Coordinates of C-alpha atoms in Angstrom, one line a residue:
X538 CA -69.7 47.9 0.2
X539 CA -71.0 46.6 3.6
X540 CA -71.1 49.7 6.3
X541 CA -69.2 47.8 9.1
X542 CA -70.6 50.9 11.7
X543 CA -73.7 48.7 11.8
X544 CA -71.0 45.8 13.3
X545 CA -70.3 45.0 16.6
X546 CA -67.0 43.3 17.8
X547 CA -68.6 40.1 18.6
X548 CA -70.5 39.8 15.4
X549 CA -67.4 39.6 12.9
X550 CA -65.7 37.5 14.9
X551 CA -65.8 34.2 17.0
X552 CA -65.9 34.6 20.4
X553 CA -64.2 31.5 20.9
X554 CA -61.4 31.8 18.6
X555 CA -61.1 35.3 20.0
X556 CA -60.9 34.3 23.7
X557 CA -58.4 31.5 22.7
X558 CA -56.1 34.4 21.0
X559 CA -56.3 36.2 24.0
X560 CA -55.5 33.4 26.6
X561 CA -52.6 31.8 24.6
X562 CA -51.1 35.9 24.1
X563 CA -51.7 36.2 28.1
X564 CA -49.8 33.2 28.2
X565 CA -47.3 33.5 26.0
X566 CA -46.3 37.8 28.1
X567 CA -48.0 36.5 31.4
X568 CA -49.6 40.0 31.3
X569 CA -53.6 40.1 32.1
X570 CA -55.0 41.1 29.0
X571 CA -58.5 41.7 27.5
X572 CA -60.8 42.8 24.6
X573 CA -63.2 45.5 24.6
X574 CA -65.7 47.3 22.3
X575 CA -65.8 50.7 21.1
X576 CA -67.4 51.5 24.4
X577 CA -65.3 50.1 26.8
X578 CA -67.4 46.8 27.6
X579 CA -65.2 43.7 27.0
X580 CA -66.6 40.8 24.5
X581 CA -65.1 38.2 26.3
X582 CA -63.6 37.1 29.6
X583 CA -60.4 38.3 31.1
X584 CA -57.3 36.3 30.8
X585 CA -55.1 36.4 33.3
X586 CA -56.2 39.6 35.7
X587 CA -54.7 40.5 38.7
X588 CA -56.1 39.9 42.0
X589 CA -56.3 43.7 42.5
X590 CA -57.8 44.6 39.3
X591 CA -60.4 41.6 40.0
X592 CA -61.1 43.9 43.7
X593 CA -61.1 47.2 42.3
X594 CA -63.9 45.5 39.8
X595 CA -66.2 44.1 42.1
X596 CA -67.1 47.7 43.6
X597 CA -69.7 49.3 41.1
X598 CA -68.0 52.3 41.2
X599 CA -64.4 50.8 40.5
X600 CA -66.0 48.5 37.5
X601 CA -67.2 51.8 36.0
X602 CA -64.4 53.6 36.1
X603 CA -62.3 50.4 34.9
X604 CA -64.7 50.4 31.9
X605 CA -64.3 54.3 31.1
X606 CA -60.6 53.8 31.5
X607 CA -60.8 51.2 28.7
X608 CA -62.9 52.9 26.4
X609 CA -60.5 56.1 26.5
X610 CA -57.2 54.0 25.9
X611 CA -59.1 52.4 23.4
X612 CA -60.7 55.6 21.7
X613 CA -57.4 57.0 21.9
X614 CA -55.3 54.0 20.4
X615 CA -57.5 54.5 17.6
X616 CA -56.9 57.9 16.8
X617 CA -53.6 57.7 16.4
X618 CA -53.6 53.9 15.0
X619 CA -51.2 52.7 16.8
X620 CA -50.7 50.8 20.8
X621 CA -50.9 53.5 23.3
X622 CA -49.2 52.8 27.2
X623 CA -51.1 55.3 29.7
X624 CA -51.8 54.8 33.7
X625 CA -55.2 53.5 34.5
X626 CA -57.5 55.2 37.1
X627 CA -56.2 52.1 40.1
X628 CA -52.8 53.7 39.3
X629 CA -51.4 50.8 37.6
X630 CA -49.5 50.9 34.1
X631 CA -52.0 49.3 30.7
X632 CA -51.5 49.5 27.4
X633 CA -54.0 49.9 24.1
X634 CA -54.0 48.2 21.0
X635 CA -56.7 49.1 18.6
X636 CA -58.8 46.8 16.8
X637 CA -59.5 48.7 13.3
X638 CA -61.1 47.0 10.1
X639 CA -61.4 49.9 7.1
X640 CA -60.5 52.9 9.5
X641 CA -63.3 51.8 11.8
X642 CA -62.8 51.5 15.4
X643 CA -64.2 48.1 16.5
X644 CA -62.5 47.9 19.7
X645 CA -59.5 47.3 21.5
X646 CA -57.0 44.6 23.3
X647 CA -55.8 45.9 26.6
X648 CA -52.8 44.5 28.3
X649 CA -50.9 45.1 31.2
X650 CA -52.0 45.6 34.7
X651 CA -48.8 46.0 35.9
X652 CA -46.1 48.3 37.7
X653 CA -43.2 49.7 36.1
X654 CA -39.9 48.8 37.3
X655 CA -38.2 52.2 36.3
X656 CA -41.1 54.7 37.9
X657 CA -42.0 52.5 41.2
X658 CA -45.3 53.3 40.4
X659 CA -46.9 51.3 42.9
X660 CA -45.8 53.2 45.6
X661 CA -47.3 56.0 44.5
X662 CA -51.3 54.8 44.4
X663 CA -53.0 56.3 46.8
X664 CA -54.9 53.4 48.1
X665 CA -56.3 55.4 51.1
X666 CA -58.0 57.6 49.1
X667 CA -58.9 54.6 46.5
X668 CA -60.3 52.7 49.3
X669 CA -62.2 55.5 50.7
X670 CA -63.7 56.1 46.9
X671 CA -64.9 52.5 46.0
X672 CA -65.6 51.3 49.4
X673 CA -63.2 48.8 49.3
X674 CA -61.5 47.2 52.4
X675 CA -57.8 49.1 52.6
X676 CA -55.9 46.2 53.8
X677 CA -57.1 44.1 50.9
X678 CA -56.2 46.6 48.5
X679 CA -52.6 46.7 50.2
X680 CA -52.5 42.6 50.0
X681 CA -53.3 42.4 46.2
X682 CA -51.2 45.1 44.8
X683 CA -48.3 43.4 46.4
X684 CA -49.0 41.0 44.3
X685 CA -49.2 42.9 41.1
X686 CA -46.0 42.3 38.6
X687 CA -43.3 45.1 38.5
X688 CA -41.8 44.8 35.4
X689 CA -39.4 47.1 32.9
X690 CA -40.7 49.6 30.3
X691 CA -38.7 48.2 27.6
X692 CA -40.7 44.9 28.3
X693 CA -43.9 46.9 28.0
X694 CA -43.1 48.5 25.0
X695 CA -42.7 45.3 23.4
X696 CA -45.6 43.4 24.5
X697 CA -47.7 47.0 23.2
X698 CA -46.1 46.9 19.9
X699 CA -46.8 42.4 19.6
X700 CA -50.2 43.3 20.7
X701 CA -50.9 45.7 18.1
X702 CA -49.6 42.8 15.5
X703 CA -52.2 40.9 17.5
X704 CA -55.1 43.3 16.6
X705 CA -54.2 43.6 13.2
X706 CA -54.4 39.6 12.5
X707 CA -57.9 39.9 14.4
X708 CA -59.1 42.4 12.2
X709 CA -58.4 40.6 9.6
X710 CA -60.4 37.5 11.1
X711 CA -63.1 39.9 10.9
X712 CA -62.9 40.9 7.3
X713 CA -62.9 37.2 6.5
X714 CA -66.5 36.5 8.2
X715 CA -67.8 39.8 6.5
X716 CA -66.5 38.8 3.4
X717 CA -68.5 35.6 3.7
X718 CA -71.6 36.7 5.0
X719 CA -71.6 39.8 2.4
X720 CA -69.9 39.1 -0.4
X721 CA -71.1 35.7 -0.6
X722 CA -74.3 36.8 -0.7
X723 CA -73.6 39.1 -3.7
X724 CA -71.9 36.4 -5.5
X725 CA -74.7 34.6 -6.0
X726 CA -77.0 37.0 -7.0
X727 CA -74.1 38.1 -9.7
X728 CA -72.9 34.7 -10.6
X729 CA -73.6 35.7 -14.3
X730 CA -70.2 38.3 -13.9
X731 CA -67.8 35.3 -13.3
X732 CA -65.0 37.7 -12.8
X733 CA -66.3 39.2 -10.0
X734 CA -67.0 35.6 -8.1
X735 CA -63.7 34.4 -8.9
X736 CA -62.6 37.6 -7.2
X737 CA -64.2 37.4 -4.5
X738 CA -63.4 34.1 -3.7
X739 CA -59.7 34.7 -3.8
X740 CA -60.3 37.5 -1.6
X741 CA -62.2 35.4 0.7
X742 CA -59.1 32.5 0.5
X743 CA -56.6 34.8 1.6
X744 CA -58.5 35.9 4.5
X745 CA -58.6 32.5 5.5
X746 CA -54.7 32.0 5.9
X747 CA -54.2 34.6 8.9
X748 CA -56.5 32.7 11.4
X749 CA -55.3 29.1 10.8
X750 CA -51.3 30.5 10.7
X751 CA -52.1 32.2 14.0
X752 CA -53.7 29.3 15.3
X753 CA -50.9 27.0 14.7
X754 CA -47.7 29.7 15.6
X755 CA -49.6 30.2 19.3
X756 CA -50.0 27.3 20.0
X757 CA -46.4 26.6 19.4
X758 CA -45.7 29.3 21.4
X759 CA -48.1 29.2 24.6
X760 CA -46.8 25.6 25.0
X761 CA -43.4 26.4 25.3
X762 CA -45.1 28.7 28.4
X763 CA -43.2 31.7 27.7
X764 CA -39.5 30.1 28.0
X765 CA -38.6 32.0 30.8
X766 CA -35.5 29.3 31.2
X767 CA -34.3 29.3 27.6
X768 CA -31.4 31.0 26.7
X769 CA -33.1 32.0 23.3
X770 CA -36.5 33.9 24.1
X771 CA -35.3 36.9 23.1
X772 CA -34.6 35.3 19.2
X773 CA -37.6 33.5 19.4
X774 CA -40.2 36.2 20.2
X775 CA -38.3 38.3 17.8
X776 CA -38.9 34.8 14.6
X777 CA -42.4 35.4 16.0
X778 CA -43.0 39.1 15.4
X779 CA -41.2 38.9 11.8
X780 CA -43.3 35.6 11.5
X781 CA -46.6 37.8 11.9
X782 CA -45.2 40.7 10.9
X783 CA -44.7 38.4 7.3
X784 CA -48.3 37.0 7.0
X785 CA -49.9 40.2 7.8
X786 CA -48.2 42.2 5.5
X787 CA -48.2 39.7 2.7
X788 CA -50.8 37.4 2.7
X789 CA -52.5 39.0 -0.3
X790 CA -49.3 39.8 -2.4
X791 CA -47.0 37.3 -4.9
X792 CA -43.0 37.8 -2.9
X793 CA -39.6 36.3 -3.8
X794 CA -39.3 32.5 -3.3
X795 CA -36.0 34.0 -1.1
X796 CA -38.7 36.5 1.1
X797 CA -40.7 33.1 1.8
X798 CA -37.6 31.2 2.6
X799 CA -36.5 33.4 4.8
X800 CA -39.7 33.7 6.8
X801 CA -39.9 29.6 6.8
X802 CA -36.5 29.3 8.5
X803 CA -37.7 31.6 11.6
X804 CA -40.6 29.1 11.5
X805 CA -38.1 26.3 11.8
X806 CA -36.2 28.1 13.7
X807 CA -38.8 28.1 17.1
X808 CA -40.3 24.6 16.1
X809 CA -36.5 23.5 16.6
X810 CA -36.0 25.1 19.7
X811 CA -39.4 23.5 21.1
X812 CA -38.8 20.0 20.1
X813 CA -34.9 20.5 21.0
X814 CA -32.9 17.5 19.3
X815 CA -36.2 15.8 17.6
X816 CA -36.1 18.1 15.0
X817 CA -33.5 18.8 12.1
X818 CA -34.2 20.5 8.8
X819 CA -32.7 21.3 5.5
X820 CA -33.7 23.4 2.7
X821 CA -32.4 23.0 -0.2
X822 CA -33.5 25.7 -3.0
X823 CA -31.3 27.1 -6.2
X824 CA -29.9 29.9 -6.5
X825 CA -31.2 31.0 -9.8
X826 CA -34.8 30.6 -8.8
X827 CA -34.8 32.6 -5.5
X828 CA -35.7 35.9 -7.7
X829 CA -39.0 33.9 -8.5
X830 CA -42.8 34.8 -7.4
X831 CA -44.7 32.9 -5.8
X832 CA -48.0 33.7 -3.6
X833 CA -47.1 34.6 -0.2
X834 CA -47.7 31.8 3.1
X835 CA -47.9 28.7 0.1
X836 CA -45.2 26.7 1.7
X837 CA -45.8 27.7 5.1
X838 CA -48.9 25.8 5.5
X839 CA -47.4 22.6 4.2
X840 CA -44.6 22.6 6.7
X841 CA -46.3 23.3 9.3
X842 CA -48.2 20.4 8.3
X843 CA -44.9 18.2 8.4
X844 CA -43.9 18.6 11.7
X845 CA -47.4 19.0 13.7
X846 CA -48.9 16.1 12.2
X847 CA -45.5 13.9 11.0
X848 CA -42.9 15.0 12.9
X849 CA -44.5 15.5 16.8
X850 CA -46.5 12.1 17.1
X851 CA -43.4 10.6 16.0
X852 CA -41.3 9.0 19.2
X853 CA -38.0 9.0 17.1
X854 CA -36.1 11.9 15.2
X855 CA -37.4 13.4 12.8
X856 CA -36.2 15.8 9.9
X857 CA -37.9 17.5 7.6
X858 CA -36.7 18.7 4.1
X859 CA -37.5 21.2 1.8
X860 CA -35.9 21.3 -1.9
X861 CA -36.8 22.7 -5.2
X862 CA -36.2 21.7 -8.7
X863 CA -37.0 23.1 -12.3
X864 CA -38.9 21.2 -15.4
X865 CA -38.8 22.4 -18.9
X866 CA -37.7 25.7 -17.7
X867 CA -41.3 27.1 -17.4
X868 CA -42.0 25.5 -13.8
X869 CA -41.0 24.9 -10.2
X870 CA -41.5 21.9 -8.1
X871 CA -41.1 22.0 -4.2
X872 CA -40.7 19.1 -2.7
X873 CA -41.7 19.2 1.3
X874 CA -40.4 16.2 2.8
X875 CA -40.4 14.7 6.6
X876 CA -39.6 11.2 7.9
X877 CA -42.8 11.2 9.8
X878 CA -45.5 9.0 10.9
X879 CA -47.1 9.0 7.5
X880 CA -50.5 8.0 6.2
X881 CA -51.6 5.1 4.6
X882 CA -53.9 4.1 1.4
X883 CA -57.2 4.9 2.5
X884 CA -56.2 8.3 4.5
X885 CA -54.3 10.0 2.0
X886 CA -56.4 9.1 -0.2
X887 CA -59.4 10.9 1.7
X888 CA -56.5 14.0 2.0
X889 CA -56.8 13.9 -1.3
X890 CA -60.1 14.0 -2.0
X891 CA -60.6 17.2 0.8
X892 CA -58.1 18.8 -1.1
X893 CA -59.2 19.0 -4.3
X894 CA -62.8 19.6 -2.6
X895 CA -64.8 23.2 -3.0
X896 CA -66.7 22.3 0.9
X897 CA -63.8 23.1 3.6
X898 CA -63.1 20.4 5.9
X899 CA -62.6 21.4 9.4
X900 CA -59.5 19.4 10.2
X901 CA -56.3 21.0 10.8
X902 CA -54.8 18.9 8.6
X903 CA -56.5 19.8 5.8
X904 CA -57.3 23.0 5.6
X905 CA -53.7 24.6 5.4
X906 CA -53.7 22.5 2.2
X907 CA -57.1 23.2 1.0
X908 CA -56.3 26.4 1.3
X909 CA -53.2 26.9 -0.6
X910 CA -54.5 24.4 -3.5
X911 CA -57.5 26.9 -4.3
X912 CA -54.8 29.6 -4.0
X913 CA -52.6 28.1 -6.4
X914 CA -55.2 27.4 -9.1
X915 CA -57.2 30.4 -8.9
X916 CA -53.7 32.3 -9.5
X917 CA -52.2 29.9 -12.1
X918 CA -55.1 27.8 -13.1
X919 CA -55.9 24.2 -12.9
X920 CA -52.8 22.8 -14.5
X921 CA -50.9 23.8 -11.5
X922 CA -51.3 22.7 -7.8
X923 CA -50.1 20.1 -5.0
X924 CA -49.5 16.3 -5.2
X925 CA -49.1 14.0 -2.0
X926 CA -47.3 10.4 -1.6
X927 CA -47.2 9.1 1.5
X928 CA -46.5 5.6 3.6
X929 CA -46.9 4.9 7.6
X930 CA -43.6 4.9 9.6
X931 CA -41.9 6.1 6.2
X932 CA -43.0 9.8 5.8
X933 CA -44.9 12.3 3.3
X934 CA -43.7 14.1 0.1
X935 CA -46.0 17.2 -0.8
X936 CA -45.2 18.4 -4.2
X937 CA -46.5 21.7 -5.3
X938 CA -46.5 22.8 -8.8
X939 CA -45.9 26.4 -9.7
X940 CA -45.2 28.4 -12.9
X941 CA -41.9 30.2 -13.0
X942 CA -43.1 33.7 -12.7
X943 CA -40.4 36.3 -12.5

């Protein structure tokens, strides 16, 4: 077993994916929010900061105290394992989120920088004595925390307990690059104990679903820029939460057909509200298979592949439809359906061939399927898996294959 002390926070993960997390979760709460190590020191840059946490950082004395602040929230957040809301040393109101991959403390995502609503607490910052301490000018200090967002507790609490979902789906980016830079490694030297390979890779499969479902739900969300004028922000950052909740919890485990169901209509659910009347859907699933197993996330990735790359480049409506039917009374056929742009001959048949390939294509498209068609057949085997028609300006049909397993 690999000793992940010896790890650093920006070793097991991507700096890039992490900063684009970050940004699109600053977004998506318009809180400043950023990502430290175990010491305090942050691995990326800030999203979002306010202009009086940006002052109190460019005095040496205020930027050490913001980084011992952060450690501690940090530190403490990992003790208990949970998001932590405390007062930072400028007075103002954070909140901790640890960062922990197999009980060890890798970091933290800090959020908040704000003034809550209930407390007043900006008028009771001493900025005198502040300004006096960091040899910062006092009227600037005056002009920038006017400036700093009062919001509610409630509000706060949220955002802590999202942020901690947050966390979790980073550390499990991280044990996906540790499982392929270690395990990987002893694969090869063991390929004789094909057991242990084929476990492995399923492990390091699974791992793989967390970052590109994340991808693809913030997005979603940090385009829709926080829907401060919709009536349903409330129900959509709570189809979010159960969304995460969902793949963090699950990702690993066979579920009901009804469990997956349920978490594809909250998916539905916000793509509907962000393209507003371009989208309809229908699902379309008996009754008497709904008790079923099936391997969590396997539809998921294949709807969200119907409307980001059918439905949205498409000018006119567009629906899409999901529906399942039994053969033989040993298997299940879903059929994912939209009325998309479509593909023609030589594209889907290059799909095709990515799909059923062991090197990982890059493209969004592709991978979501990739991933679920190695899913599929290392649970089931080879007999079992996904089939594609498709036609430009018509639509696509993804059929996936499945055993009835009750």
């Amino acid at each position: 077993m690999y000793d992940l002390e010896q790890y650093t926070l920006d070793k097991i993960i991507d700096v890039g994916s992490l900063q684009d997390i970050q940004d699109k979760y600053s977004k998506l709460t318009n809180l400043s929010t950023i990502t430290v190590d175990r010491a305090g020191v942050p691995v990326i840059k800030p999203s979002n900061f306010s202009k009086y946490c940006n002052l109190i950082r460019t005095s040496k004395e205020g930027y050490r105290r913001c980084i011992d602040c952060d450690a501690v929230g940090g530190l403490k957040s990992s003790k208990l394992k949970k998001p932590i809301i405390y007062r930072c040393h400028a007075g103002l109101t954070d909140f901790s989120a640890p960062i922990i991959v197999n009980n060890v403390h890798l970091g933290s995502m800090l959020c908040g920088q704000v003034s809550i609503k209930e407390d007043n607490t900006k008028n009771s910052i001493d900025l005198k004595k502040l300004s006096k301490e960091l040899y910062l000018p006092l009227d600037k200090l005056k002009y920038t925390l006017k400036e700093v967002n009062i919001v509610e507790y409630e509000k706060v609490k949220n955002a802590a307990d999202f942020l901690y979902m947050f966390a979790n789906l980073i550390a499990k980016m991280g044990i996906a690059n540790i499982t392929h830079s270690e395990l990987l490694q002893e694969t090869k030297e063991k390929m004789k104990f094909q057991q242990l390979a084929r476990d492995i890779q399923i492990k390091s499969i699974q791992a793989q679903i967390n970052p590109h479902f994340l991808f693809n739900t913030l997005n979603t969300m940090a385009s829709m820029s926080l829907l401060e004028s919709s009536n349903n922000t409330v129900e959509l950052i709570y189809a979010l939460s159960d969304i995460l909740r969902y793949s963090l919890r699950n990702s690993d485990k066979m579920v009901n057909i009804s469990t997956e169901i349920d978490n594809i209509k909250k998916y539905l659910f916000i793509q509907s509200v962000r393209f507003k009347d371009k989208l309809d859907y229908e699902i379309n699933i008996s009754s008497n298979v709904l008790d079923c197993k099936i391997p969590a996330m396997t539809l998921q990735p294949i709807i969200e592949n119907a409307v980001i790359h059918g439905i949205e480049p498409k000018k006119e409506f567009g629906k899409v439809r999901i529906i399942s039917k039994i053969l033989s009374e040993k298997y299940i056929v879903f059929e994912i359906q939209d009325n998309g742009v479509g593909m023609g001959a030589k594209e889907l048949k290059s799909l095709k061939n990515k799909m059923n390939s062991s090197n990982k294509d890059d493209s969004n498209i592709s991978i979501g399927i990739q991933i679920v068609q190695d899913r599929i057949k290392y649970y089931f085997g080879s007999q079992y898996g996904i089939d594609i028609k498709s036609s430009i300006n018509v639509g696509t049909t993804v059929y996936i294959k499945l055993p009835l397993v009750y």
